[in-house]
Amino acid sequence: MTSVPLVSVFSADDSSKVTAKHIPLPAVFQTPIRPDIVSFVHTNIAKNRRQAHAVNPQAGMQHSAESWGTGRAVARIPRVSGSGTHRSGQAAFGNQCRKGRMSLPIKVWRRWHRRVNIKQKRHAAATAVAATGIVPLVLARGHRISQVPQIPLVVEDKIESYEKTTDALNFLKRFGAFEDVQKVVSTKVVRAGISKQRGKKYRVRKGPLVVYFNENAKLLKAFRNVPGVEVVNVTRLNLLQLAPGGQLGRFVIWTQSAFAHLDKLFGTYRYSSIIKDGYQLLRPLITNPDLARIINSNQVQEKVQPAKTTKVLHEVQKKNPLKNTKAMDRLNPYAKKQRAAAAAAIKANTKGTKKIKKNKALKKASRAAYNKVAASLNDATKAAVQEEQDIKVKYFSVQKGAAQTE
Amino acid sequence: MQIDEVVWQVINRGHCSFKIKTISQNFCRNEYNVTGLCSKQSCPLANSQYATIKEEKGLCYLYVKTAERAQKPKELWEKILLSKNYEQALAQIDEQLKYWSNFMIHKNKQRLTKLRQMLIRIRKMRLKGFKELIPIKKKAERRDKIREQKALVAANLENAIEQELIDRLKNGVYNEIMNYNTKAFEKVVGQNQMEDEEEREQQELEEEEEDYSDEELIFDPNDLEEDDDEEDQDDEEDDKRLFQKQTFNQLRRDNDEVKDIKKKKPRVQLQYEEEEEVEDRKKQQIAF
């Protein structure tokens, strides 16, 4: 918000010489930068230069066309009456029709101009002037100011008496403003579109804006023919020139008297404007716009509470602690040790078995025992089977015997 | 410092003439930008304290900008020459940007590295030499090609050569060389010929007369292997016969050497014809 509080006035003949060393900046340059206000005001003010135009009210309607109605296997749109020409029977009148009138034809009584509140307009102008004094904004707008000795550029009143264009050119060259003029010259393009047939053949960029004060100044004529350069009186500063296209940061060259007049024109924070009756410069919402600096400053950081860590209430997905060891450990921290101990115990128990060599004798003995048991079992089963057969034989023989006897 | 925040809001949200927007990324066209990207940290406009490395004629310079000089665009950038030694240059950066943000120091060192690598590459290319790529301009190429063809046709090379050679003959450049086609000879003298023969003659003439340029093939009377009896240089007719025979010899020799297959066959045929002619004439003569 604050630019350089002190400004030097340069000699018109020699850019290295300074005629007045420390002039305080007018308060306008400390107005808060409000691109929103400027944008709004600009879009509306830009409409004020428009000239009324309209479409011929009879265009497309000079027929006695009537709709044929239904039943004729054609669309119901009005059709040109008569016969003997291609045109007869063709659709007419509608905006969709060929040779029909446009929808909502433009009328002369369209509201061409916009009124903007005076205060808004003044605020916009003030902001635009302030932006003029901020180097990055002027650069971002596209002006070539890398060789300019100071921004805002204030020059002694001598330039107001320039009559020759050569003087004007040399002056611009001396102050590094010629690069901007060259930019304008090299980027002059034939305009696209019909406007070129309507008197706007070329699209030309904006160069420096020279602001003077004395009404008798002749510099208008000197600078008139330099491409891109515009000349304006302080009392008639125009937002459309200060922020062309609604874009802040025009490159402005002030004369000393013009610069001095700004305080009277816009007023300061101590007194309201003399010329703009009752106008008070906009006050900023915050005086120091550097938020990062404020937040990180000691004074703020002291009072600030420590940062809260996010508390996790539960897992995103439930894990079964009986299966998931980590989940188990979360619930029972001792579980880990328990598991380790169990594992160790198992290891201890099973420590020998792995290392026993198979005792052949033992094996043999066990096998013998098994066989014995098996054999006895076999004997038992055999005996049982035999017994059963004996019984059967006995029975049947008895039976037979019985049968025979009978 | 105070304005930086405001400036960034205005530039970023609004319009910045250096910003280039692409689908994936935003670039910064400002010549002093360290990274080349459009971001708040690397914006040379939105930072009143800024540093870059720039290369000029093989030397790297550190450009430093401070808030104190913010209103004087001409004196804004302080230019510090960096050492040619890479490590020393890095140390210089550390020294000049002491207590600056890590981002700035780091990016400057990165940029220095990149520039130095580029310079090395340039030097290598200069020493090694490199293939310069020239674009092929389709339209121009196409146009030239067609014009060449037209020019070739328009030049009438064959006629021109023929004329040139005939002129040379007339001027006596080829002293005493008798090896030429009878028909061509007659033509030179100025007798009418049939058009077909003429064409063939032209071709043959071309062949034979072109051969004169080769020293090997230039006829030398001493080289004659055939009968000397028939040589009679007083009579034109005899001369003719001589010419024909010698041509035949020449041609035979030529046949072995000439690689043009196109001309071989017809020439061979002709030779036989000539031979017959010669023999016929001989017979005629004898008859007389």
XYZ file of C-alpha atoms in Angstrom:
694
model
C 0.000 0.000 0.000
C 2.706 2.423 0.786
C 4.877 3.365 -2.102
C 7.940 5.458 -1.758
C 6.946 8.286 0.530
C 9.358 10.652 -1.176
C 9.720 11.377 -4.842
C 12.315 13.212 -6.912
C 11.466 15.598 -9.708
C 13.686 15.195 -12.716
C 15.046 17.818 -15.016
C 13.443 17.706 -18.444
C 16.769 17.996 -20.273
C 18.860 15.591 -18.311
C 17.463 12.445 -16.767
C 20.319 12.187 -14.325
C 19.677 15.610 -12.883
C 17.135 16.068 -10.168
C 15.602 19.502 -9.785
C 13.661 18.839 -6.599
C 14.870 16.071 -4.448
C 12.310 14.989 -1.927
C 8.711 15.747 -2.581
C 6.215 13.840 -0.508
C 3.947 11.484 -2.348
C 0.379 12.655 -2.657
C -1.964 10.590 -0.494
C -3.714 9.184 -3.561
C -0.787 6.895 -4.098
C -1.480 5.274 -0.789
C -5.088 4.426 -1.513
C -5.846 0.719 -1.210
C -5.661 -1.082 -4.533
C -9.166 -2.176 -5.372
C -9.303 -4.001 -8.697
C -12.923 -4.905 -8.057
C -14.080 -1.301 -7.947
C -12.011 -0.429 -10.982
C -13.372 -3.368 -12.927
C -16.966 -2.518 -12.119
C -16.629 1.143 -12.867
C -14.691 0.530 -16.026
C -17.206 -1.880 -17.561
C -19.943 0.641 -17.011
C -18.107 3.772 -17.989
C -16.849 2.117 -21.142
C -20.435 1.905 -22.334
C -20.910 5.628 -22.173
C -19.098 6.362 -25.367
C -21.415 4.217 -27.456
C -23.527 5.720 -30.148
C -27.072 4.580 -30.646
C -27.563 2.223 -33.512
C -30.399 0.059 -34.572
C -31.550 -2.379 -37.131
C -34.034 -1.189 -39.750
C -37.377 -1.781 -38.083
C -38.862 -2.939 -41.358
C -36.064 -5.345 -42.106
C -37.445 -8.750 -42.973
C -41.027 -7.619 -42.467
C -41.754 -6.068 -45.830
C -43.922 -8.892 -46.987
C -47.593 -9.591 -46.843
C -46.800 -13.046 -45.679
C -49.439 -15.197 -44.066
C -49.340 -18.613 -42.575
C -51.004 -21.259 -44.715
C -52.397 -22.855 -41.600
C -52.726 -26.575 -41.146
C -53.688 -29.186 -43.673
C -51.187 -28.301 -46.357
C -48.347 -30.569 -45.284
C -46.057 -27.662 -44.573
C -44.845 -25.929 -41.435
C -47.156 -23.314 -40.068
C -44.735 -20.418 -40.422
C -45.909 -17.390 -42.408
C -45.202 -17.698 -46.062
C -44.733 -15.091 -48.724
C -47.875 -14.438 -50.698
C -48.167 -14.260 -54.432
C -46.756 -16.256 -57.251
C -44.501 -16.111 -60.227
C -41.248 -16.040 -58.340
C -39.097 -18.359 -56.291
C -39.782 -16.247 -53.280
C -43.466 -16.999 -53.194
C -44.382 -19.614 -50.701
C -41.053 -19.340 -48.925
C -40.997 -18.853 -45.191
C -40.829 -15.288 -43.952
C -40.874 -13.146 -40.852
C -39.402 -15.566 -38.357
C -35.932 -15.175 -36.893
C -35.210 -18.718 -38.000
C -36.209 -18.005 -41.569
C -33.929 -17.022 -44.321
C -34.496 -13.362 -45.064
C -36.601 -13.100 -41.945
C -36.212 -10.385 -39.358
C -33.919 -10.988 -36.423
C -35.375 -11.855 -33.047
C -35.627 -8.838 -30.770
C -34.445 -6.294 -33.318
C -32.176 -3.659 -31.860
C -33.967 -0.465 -31.040
C -32.496 2.963 -30.749
C -33.998 3.337 -27.336
C -31.783 0.607 -25.927
C -30.194 1.779 -22.718
C -26.732 2.585 -24.060
C -25.232 4.442 -21.161
C -24.735 3.555 -17.548
C -24.632 5.802 -14.627
C -22.213 5.009 -11.847
C -22.216 6.509 -8.423
C -19.876 9.431 -8.227
C -18.174 8.090 -5.184
C -17.461 4.818 -6.921
C -16.070 6.598 -9.928
C -13.839 8.683 -7.724
C -12.623 5.695 -5.768
C -11.840 3.910 -8.990
C -9.870 6.864 -10.300
C -7.965 7.142 -7.038
C -7.074 3.457 -7.065
C -5.987 3.673 -10.657
C -3.673 6.558 -9.841
C -2.272 4.624 -6.905
C -1.611 1.607 -9.098
C 0.282 3.901 -11.443
C 2.935 4.218 -8.767
C 3.476 0.489 -8.244
C 6.211 -0.852 -10.516
C 5.136 -4.512 -10.661
C 1.612 -3.545 -11.668
C 2.872 -1.336 -14.458
C 5.171 -4.121 -15.628
C 2.415 -6.700 -15.425
C 0.218 -4.518 -17.586
C 2.904 -4.813 -20.224
C 4.689 -1.476 -20.238
C 8.413 -1.474 -20.924
C 9.735 0.540 -18.040
C 12.947 -1.209 -17.141
C 15.014 1.856 -18.089
C 12.866 4.461 -16.375
C 14.728 6.131 -13.520
C 11.786 6.349 -11.140
C 8.165 5.450 -10.758
C 6.115 7.580 -10.346
C 7.988 9.596 -12.959
C 7.753 13.320 -12.197
C 9.375 15.816 -14.521
C 9.738 19.566 -14.299
C 7.124 21.727 -15.998
C 9.421 22.547 -18.867
C 7.953 19.766 -20.965
C 4.631 21.575 -20.990
C 6.167 24.094 -23.343
C 7.386 21.550 -25.886
C 6.072 22.341 -29.337
C 8.079 20.071 -31.567
C 7.566 16.368 -31.784
C 11.339 15.887 -31.915
C 11.583 17.464 -28.501
C 8.923 15.143 -27.238
C 10.656 12.096 -28.721
C 14.028 13.044 -27.327
C 12.479 13.607 -23.952
C 10.960 10.138 -23.999
C 14.264 8.635 -25.053
C 16.097 10.356 -22.251
C 13.788 8.901 -19.661
C 13.684 5.353 -20.945
C 10.075 5.743 -22.054
C 10.900 5.262 -25.693
C 11.006 1.516 -25.315
C 7.321 1.617 -24.552
C 6.701 3.716 -27.652
C 8.693 1.235 -29.723
C 6.546 -1.540 -28.372
C 3.492 0.317 -29.603
C 4.990 0.858 -33.027
C 6.106 -2.702 -33.539
C 2.823 -4.228 -32.443
C 0.534 -2.187 -34.644
C -1.724 -4.684 -36.375
C -4.508 -4.499 -38.889
C -7.669 -5.176 -36.981
C -9.573 -8.353 -37.556
C -13.145 -7.881 -38.531
C -15.363 -5.375 -40.261
C -14.373 -2.510 -38.022
C -11.471 -1.862 -40.313
C -13.968 -0.753 -42.911
C -15.539 1.481 -40.346
C -12.598 3.612 -39.562
C -10.752 1.387 -37.062
C -8.189 -0.115 -39.332
C -5.409 -0.609 -36.797
C -5.177 -2.028 -33.321
C -2.665 0.036 -31.423
C -1.347 -0.542 -27.925
C -1.301 2.019 -25.184
C 1.979 3.741 -24.433
C 2.829 6.297 -21.778
C 0.262 8.756 -20.472
C 1.565 12.276 -20.017
C -0.279 14.304 -17.393
C 0.083 18.073 -17.304
C -1.554 20.875 -15.396
C -1.348 24.268 -17.052
C -4.115 24.875 -19.546
C -1.806 26.825 -21.816
C 0.461 23.863 -22.239
C 1.501 23.189 -25.807
C 2.773 19.705 -25.192
C -0.444 18.203 -26.479
C 0.588 19.010 -30.006
C 4.146 17.873 -29.454
C 3.124 14.474 -28.159
C 0.108 14.054 -30.380
C 1.862 12.325 -33.208
C 3.941 9.981 -31.105
C 2.294 6.576 -31.395
C 0.737 5.263 -28.227
C 1.286 8.404 -26.167
C -1.747 10.126 -24.679
C -1.835 13.529 -23.070
C -4.302 14.574 -20.400
C -4.834 17.328 -17.903
C -4.792 16.377 -14.209
C -8.173 17.881 -13.644
C -9.655 15.599 -16.249
C -8.069 12.279 -15.381
C -10.009 9.525 -17.040
C -10.305 6.006 -15.680
C -10.425 4.698 -19.241
C -6.923 6.097 -19.675
C -5.564 5.298 -16.233
C -6.730 1.708 -16.348
C -7.264 0.787 -19.980
C -9.323 -2.347 -20.317
C -10.000 -2.279 -16.600
C -6.384 -3.269 -16.077
C -4.518 -1.331 -13.392
C -1.083 0.128 -13.907
C -0.727 2.523 -16.816
C 2.691 4.052 -17.264
C 2.211 7.726 -16.392
C 4.582 10.654 -16.719
C 3.614 13.542 -14.444
C 4.675 17.142 -14.672
C 5.646 18.709 -11.399
C 2.623 20.967 -11.171
C 0.274 18.158 -12.087
C 1.800 16.009 -9.391
C 1.413 18.747 -6.830
C -2.189 19.263 -7.787
C -3.134 15.693 -6.945
C -3.415 16.429 -3.242
C -5.930 19.132 -3.906
C -7.735 16.979 -6.375
C -8.190 13.863 -4.296
C -7.512 15.181 -0.853
C -5.516 13.358 1.770
C -6.296 11.264 4.788
C -6.179 14.389 6.853
C -8.528 16.524 4.831
C -11.054 15.725 2.198
C -10.728 16.876 -1.354
C -11.053 20.537 -2.159
C -12.073 20.108 -5.752
C -14.089 16.901 -5.564
C -16.522 18.284 -3.108
C -16.654 16.255 0.049
C -14.727 13.342 -1.396
C -12.636 11.418 1.089
C -10.059 8.909 0.012
C -10.941 5.281 0.609
C -9.551 3.859 3.778
C -8.126 0.352 3.736
C -9.678 -2.452 5.723
C -6.274 -3.409 7.027
C -3.305 -1.100 6.975
C -0.752 -3.862 6.547
C -1.794 -6.210 3.759
C 1.103 -8.585 4.304
C -0.881 -11.357 6.020
C 1.912 -13.860 6.136
C 4.110 -11.445 7.968
C 1.405 -10.670 10.494
C 0.625 -14.286 11.222
C 4.255 -15.208 11.624
C 5.138 -12.206 13.733
C 6.211 -12.689 17.322
C 3.299 -10.781 18.772
C 0.757 -13.032 17.129
C 2.609 -16.270 17.623
C 2.904 -15.630 21.333
C -0.835 -15.565 21.784
C -1.602 -18.401 19.503
C -2.597 -21.782 20.985
C -0.531 -24.812 20.096
C -1.760 -26.623 17.058
C -4.295 -29.330 17.768
C -3.504 -32.797 16.560
C -6.351 -34.676 14.977
C -7.786 -37.314 17.278
C -8.541 -40.644 15.670
C -11.604 -42.210 17.261
C -11.459 -45.576 15.595
C -9.948 -47.473 12.749
C -11.363 -46.946 9.332
C -11.862 -50.702 9.005
C -12.260 -52.991 12.026
C -9.474 -55.543 12.403
C -10.016 -58.731 14.395
C -7.486 -58.752 17.248
C -7.603 -62.504 17.487
C -6.332 -62.794 13.961
C -4.521 -59.512 13.456
C -1.503 -59.306 15.733
C -1.162 -55.538 15.393
C -4.766 -54.956 16.357
C -4.207 -57.231 19.342
C -1.123 -55.332 20.379
C -3.047 -52.084 20.241
C -5.561 -53.459 22.731
C -3.201 -55.414 24.892
C 0.361 -54.273 24.766
C 1.459 -57.261 26.815
C 0.140 -59.633 24.166
C 3.325 -59.294 22.250
C 5.387 -60.604 25.111
C 2.932 -63.367 25.757
C 3.216 -64.529 22.239
C 6.939 -64.410 22.393
C 7.002 -66.413 25.588
C 4.644 -69.044 24.175
C 6.744 -69.390 21.115
C 9.852 -69.785 23.222
C 8.211 -72.474 25.329
C 7.144 -74.479 22.327
C 10.585 -74.226 20.986
C 12.055 -75.471 24.242
C 9.738 -78.517 24.361
C 10.254 -79.563 20.880
C 13.912 -78.944 21.083
C 14.950 -82.699 21.603
C 12.539 -84.494 19.301
C 13.980 -83.051 16.315
C 17.401 -84.270 17.225
C 16.611 -87.879 18.316
C 18.052 -90.402 15.985
C 15.670 -93.129 15.170
C 16.592 -96.028 17.535
C 16.493 -99.065 15.377
C 16.236 -101.433 18.258
C 13.331 -99.522 19.653
C 11.729 -99.521 16.308
C 12.141 -103.256 15.993
C 10.791 -103.920 19.386
C 7.789 -101.780 18.805
C 7.154 -103.426 15.515
C 7.391 -106.854 17.100
C 4.952 -105.807 19.723
C 2.605 -104.566 17.146
C 2.812 -107.695 15.126
C 2.184 -109.774 18.178
C -0.906 -107.843 18.982
C -2.004 -108.003 15.397
C -1.344 -111.722 15.292
C -3.250 -112.317 18.462
C -6.001 -110.292 17.039
C -5.816 -112.345 13.934
C -5.886 -115.529 15.953
C -8.812 -114.261 17.857
C -10.642 -113.379 14.729
C -9.770 -116.662 13.145
C -10.924 -118.534 16.148
C -14.111 -116.571 16.129
C -14.709 -117.208 12.483
C -13.981 -120.898 12.929
C -16.349 -121.087 15.814
C -19.055 -119.492 13.808
C -18.598 -121.934 10.996
C -18.644 -124.858 13.405
C -21.875 -123.646 14.804
C -23.328 -123.269 11.390
C -22.205 -126.657 10.309
C -23.544 -128.126 13.487
C -26.817 -126.396 13.050
C -27.283 -127.330 9.484
C -26.231 -130.882 10.078
C -28.609 -131.021 12.966
C -31.184 -129.636 10.656
C -30.403 -132.096 7.996
C -30.410 -134.765 10.552
C -33.723 -133.598 11.730
C -34.967 -133.438 8.194
C -33.633 -136.823 7.439
C -35.062 -138.323 10.531
C -38.385 -136.896 9.743
C 7.102 -6.286 1.384
C 3.779 -4.726 2.118
C 2.668 -4.471 -1.436
C 3.768 -7.978 -2.452
C 0.602 -9.611 -1.265
C -1.588 -7.057 -2.995
C 0.408 -7.252 -6.192
C 0.157 -11.021 -6.279
C -3.605 -10.904 -5.804
C -4.028 -8.405 -8.602
C -1.654 -10.146 -10.998
C -2.732 -13.684 -10.348
C -6.454 -13.121 -10.250
C -6.416 -10.461 -12.895
C -4.125 -10.147 -15.830
C -0.366 -10.494 -15.977
C 1.320 -9.947 -19.312
C 4.063 -12.426 -18.474
C 1.810 -15.296 -17.547
C 1.431 -18.153 -19.993
C -1.322 -20.600 -19.255
C -1.162 -24.140 -20.513
C -3.457 -27.040 -19.796
C -1.256 -28.491 -17.101
C 0.812 -25.602 -15.891
C 1.327 -21.853 -15.779
C 4.602 -20.371 -16.979
C 6.165 -16.982 -16.470
C 7.747 -15.169 -19.389
C 9.531 -12.640 -17.256
C 13.256 -12.651 -18.026
C 14.177 -12.467 -14.346
C 12.152 -15.453 -13.192
C 14.315 -18.129 -11.517
C 12.149 -21.132 -12.151
C 10.175 -20.085 -15.200
C 6.945 -21.055 -13.541
C 4.163 -18.760 -12.447
C 3.812 -19.035 -8.696
C 3.799 -16.633 -5.827
C 7.225 -17.636 -4.615
C 8.890 -17.405 -7.973
C 7.150 -14.286 -9.281
C 9.746 -11.550 -9.745
C 6.981 -8.946 -9.657
C 5.278 -10.128 -6.497
C 8.481 -10.425 -4.504
C 10.290 -7.256 -3.615
C 13.274 -9.332 -2.504
C 14.336 -11.527 -5.365
C 17.378 -13.015 -7.040
C 18.079 -14.710 -10.385
C 20.965 -16.044 -12.362
C 21.364 -14.927 -15.942
C 23.949 -15.838 -18.498
C 25.655 -13.386 -20.769
C 28.361 -14.323 -23.270
C 29.354 -17.409 -21.363
C 29.469 -15.734 -17.958
C 26.925 -16.174 -15.196
C 25.657 -13.191 -13.269
C 23.620 -13.038 -10.095
C 20.886 -10.434 -10.300
C 19.584 -9.256 -6.947
C 16.582 -7.056 -6.280
C 15.703 -5.497 -2.932
C 12.752 -3.559 -1.589
C 14.849 -0.428 -1.169
C 15.169 0.075 -4.901
C 11.635 -0.957 -5.714
C 10.632 2.430 -7.130
C 13.606 2.807 -9.421
C 13.268 0.359 -12.305
C 16.533 1.454 -13.867
C 18.613 0.611 -10.811
C 16.426 -2.224 -9.620
C 18.670 -5.171 -10.432
C 22.141 -5.418 -8.954
C 24.390 -7.416 -11.234
C 27.064 -9.548 -9.606
C 29.547 -11.508 -11.672
C 29.900 -15.080 -10.469
C 33.137 -16.991 -10.424
C 33.867 -19.322 -13.304
C 34.599 -21.989 -10.761
C 31.353 -23.803 -10.020
C 31.966 -24.369 -6.349
C 33.139 -20.844 -5.798
C 30.077 -19.565 -7.585
C 27.844 -21.582 -5.265
C 29.676 -20.119 -2.319
C 29.171 -16.649 -3.753
C 25.453 -17.241 -3.993
C 25.401 -18.378 -0.388
C 27.253 -15.284 0.631
C 25.174 -12.797 -1.348
C 21.872 -14.344 -0.347
C 22.734 -14.907 3.231
C 19.662 -15.052 5.484
C 17.372 -15.163 2.484
C 14.679 -17.808 2.207
C 15.846 -21.328 1.429
C 13.654 -21.403 -1.611
C 15.431 -18.467 -3.188
C 18.920 -19.770 -2.467
C 18.127 -23.264 -3.623
C 16.466 -22.194 -6.846
C 19.305 -19.884 -7.707
C 21.826 -22.632 -7.266
C 19.728 -24.913 -9.401
C 19.512 -22.306 -12.101
C 23.251 -21.763 -11.979
C 23.818 -25.462 -12.417
C 21.476 -25.630 -15.370
C 23.079 -22.656 -17.053
C 26.547 -24.002 -16.558
C 25.551 -27.333 -18.032
C 24.112 -25.515 -20.980
C 27.340 -23.594 -21.449
C 29.363 -26.787 -21.350
C 27.152 -28.251 -23.987
C 27.527 -25.181 -26.150
C 31.291 -25.358 -25.918
C 31.270 -29.024 -26.792
C 29.129 -28.461 -29.788
C 31.311 -25.661 -31.008
C 34.403 -27.795 -30.747
C 32.923 -30.947 -32.107
C 30.886 -29.326 -34.697
C 27.288 -30.230 -34.937
C 24.846 -30.931 -37.629
C 22.772 -27.924 -38.165
C 19.217 -28.847 -38.775
C 17.615 -27.021 -41.632
C 13.904 -27.408 -42.081
C 12.656 -28.857 -45.313
C 10.209 -26.470 -46.837
C 7.821 -28.681 -48.672
C 6.357 -25.982 -50.812
C 9.686 -24.588 -51.874
C 11.103 -28.026 -52.568
C 8.149 -29.022 -54.655
C 8.285 -25.798 -56.579
C 12.010 -26.018 -57.291
C 11.793 -29.612 -58.401
C 9.158 -28.850 -60.962
C 11.009 -25.825 -62.173
C 14.162 -27.856 -62.595
C 12.371 -30.330 -64.782
C 10.898 -27.596 -66.875
C 14.225 -25.909 -67.205
C 15.809 -29.149 -68.318
C 13.268 -29.558 -71.047
C 13.486 -25.955 -72.079
C 17.242 -26.021 -72.292
C 17.273 -28.400 -75.233
C 20.548 -29.821 -74.077
C 20.913 -32.308 -76.829
C 20.490 -29.742 -79.538
C 22.822 -27.380 -77.819
C 25.510 -30.007 -77.483
C 25.089 -31.031 -81.053
C 25.427 -27.480 -82.239
C 28.446 -26.935 -80.081
C 30.177 -30.004 -81.370
C 29.375 -29.188 -84.974
C 30.753 -25.715 -84.472
C 33.888 -27.176 -83.056
C 34.187 -29.445 -86.027
C 33.799 -26.547 -88.384
C 36.360 -24.570 -86.517
C 38.730 -27.420 -86.912
C 39.199 -28.175 -83.245
C 39.370 -31.818 -84.044
C 42.237 -31.819 -86.495
C 42.141 -34.571 -89.049
C 39.922 -36.807 -87.064
C 37.854 -38.590 -89.631
C 35.774 -40.790 -87.426
C 32.308 -39.775 -88.012
C 29.136 -41.189 -89.257
C 28.512 -40.768 -92.926
C 25.065 -39.579 -92.312
C 26.202 -37.007 -89.856
C 28.809 -35.934 -92.277
C 26.251 -35.481 -94.942
C 24.147 -33.536 -92.600
C 26.963 -31.191 -91.851
C 27.471 -30.694 -95.514
C 23.837 -29.739 -95.659
C 21.899 -32.530 -97.286
C 18.328 -33.442 -96.389
C 17.722 -36.362 -94.184
C 14.654 -38.197 -93.024
C 13.563 -37.229 -89.584
C 13.866 -40.659 -88.021
C 17.362 -41.072 -89.260
C 18.144 -37.661 -88.107
C 17.222 -38.520 -84.592
C 19.289 -41.624 -84.647
C 22.075 -39.711 -86.193
C 21.924 -37.208 -83.478
C 22.235 -39.910 -80.915
C 25.044 -41.601 -82.680
C 26.704 -38.355 -83.406
C 26.503 -37.583 -79.765
C 28.042 -40.860 -78.912
C 30.789 -40.721 -81.396
C 31.592 -37.120 -81.191
C 31.484 -37.233 -77.459
C 33.950 -40.012 -77.602
C 36.406 -37.641 -79.107
C 36.831 -36.122 -75.733
C 38.407 -39.323 -74.509
C 41.957 -39.475 -75.573
C 41.909 -43.225 -75.779
C 39.239 -43.262 -78.348
C 40.535 -40.553 -80.594
C 41.389 -42.021 -83.889
C 44.994 -42.242 -84.750
C 45.779 -43.190 -88.305
C 48.651 -45.232 -87.066
C 46.361 -47.453 -85.162
C 44.697 -48.867 -88.202
C 44.965 -52.606 -88.357
C 43.132 -53.253 -91.586
C 44.309 -53.335 -95.152
C 46.177 -50.360 -96.365
C 45.329 -51.142 -99.893
C 41.963 -49.680 -99.748
C 43.084 -46.432 -98.325
C 42.719 -43.781 -100.862
C 42.607 -40.406 -99.304
C 42.147 -38.472 -102.484
C 38.748 -39.787 -103.347
C 35.936 -38.623 -101.252
C 34.203 -41.906 -101.809
C 37.233 -43.726 -100.704
C 37.372 -41.484 -97.796
C 33.858 -42.415 -97.042
C 34.724 -46.054 -97.151
C 37.653 -45.386 -94.995
C 35.541 -43.472 -92.585
C 33.061 -46.243 -92.447
C 35.655 -48.880 -91.859
C 37.428 -46.889 -89.301
C 34.136 -46.094 -87.683
C 33.477 -49.762 -87.607
C 36.774 -50.394 -85.941
C 36.190 -47.579 -83.618
C 32.773 -48.776 -82.783
C 33.983 -52.283 -82.223
C 36.515 -50.961 -79.825
C 33.928 -48.737 -78.318
C 31.568 -51.548 -77.860
C 33.885 -53.202 -75.483
C 34.390 -50.099 -73.508
C 31.096 -48.348 -73.656
C 28.812 -49.392 -70.900
C 25.597 -47.916 -72.207
C 23.456 -50.841 -72.988
C 20.837 -48.701 -74.551
C 22.935 -47.751 -77.500
C 24.671 -51.060 -78.004
C 22.159 -53.072 -79.865
C 21.180 -50.593 -82.504
C 24.786 -49.674 -82.964
C 25.769 -53.233 -83.492
C 23.151 -53.641 -86.109
C 24.321 -50.578 -87.875
C 27.825 -51.833 -87.971
C 26.804 -54.862 -89.845
C 24.879 -52.711 -92.202
C 27.850 -50.602 -92.783
C 30.019 -53.550 -93.333
C 27.683 -54.772 -95.944
C 27.572 -51.361 -97.434
C 31.289 -51.255 -97.503
C 31.493 -54.619 -99.057
C 28.803 -53.692 -101.513
C 30.636 -50.648 -102.484
C 33.799 -52.534 -102.725
C 32.017 -54.897 -104.990
C 30.662 -52.004 -106.929
C 34.055 -50.572 -107.267
C 35.437 -53.832 -108.294
C 32.574 -54.160 -110.701
C 33.539 -50.887 -112.206
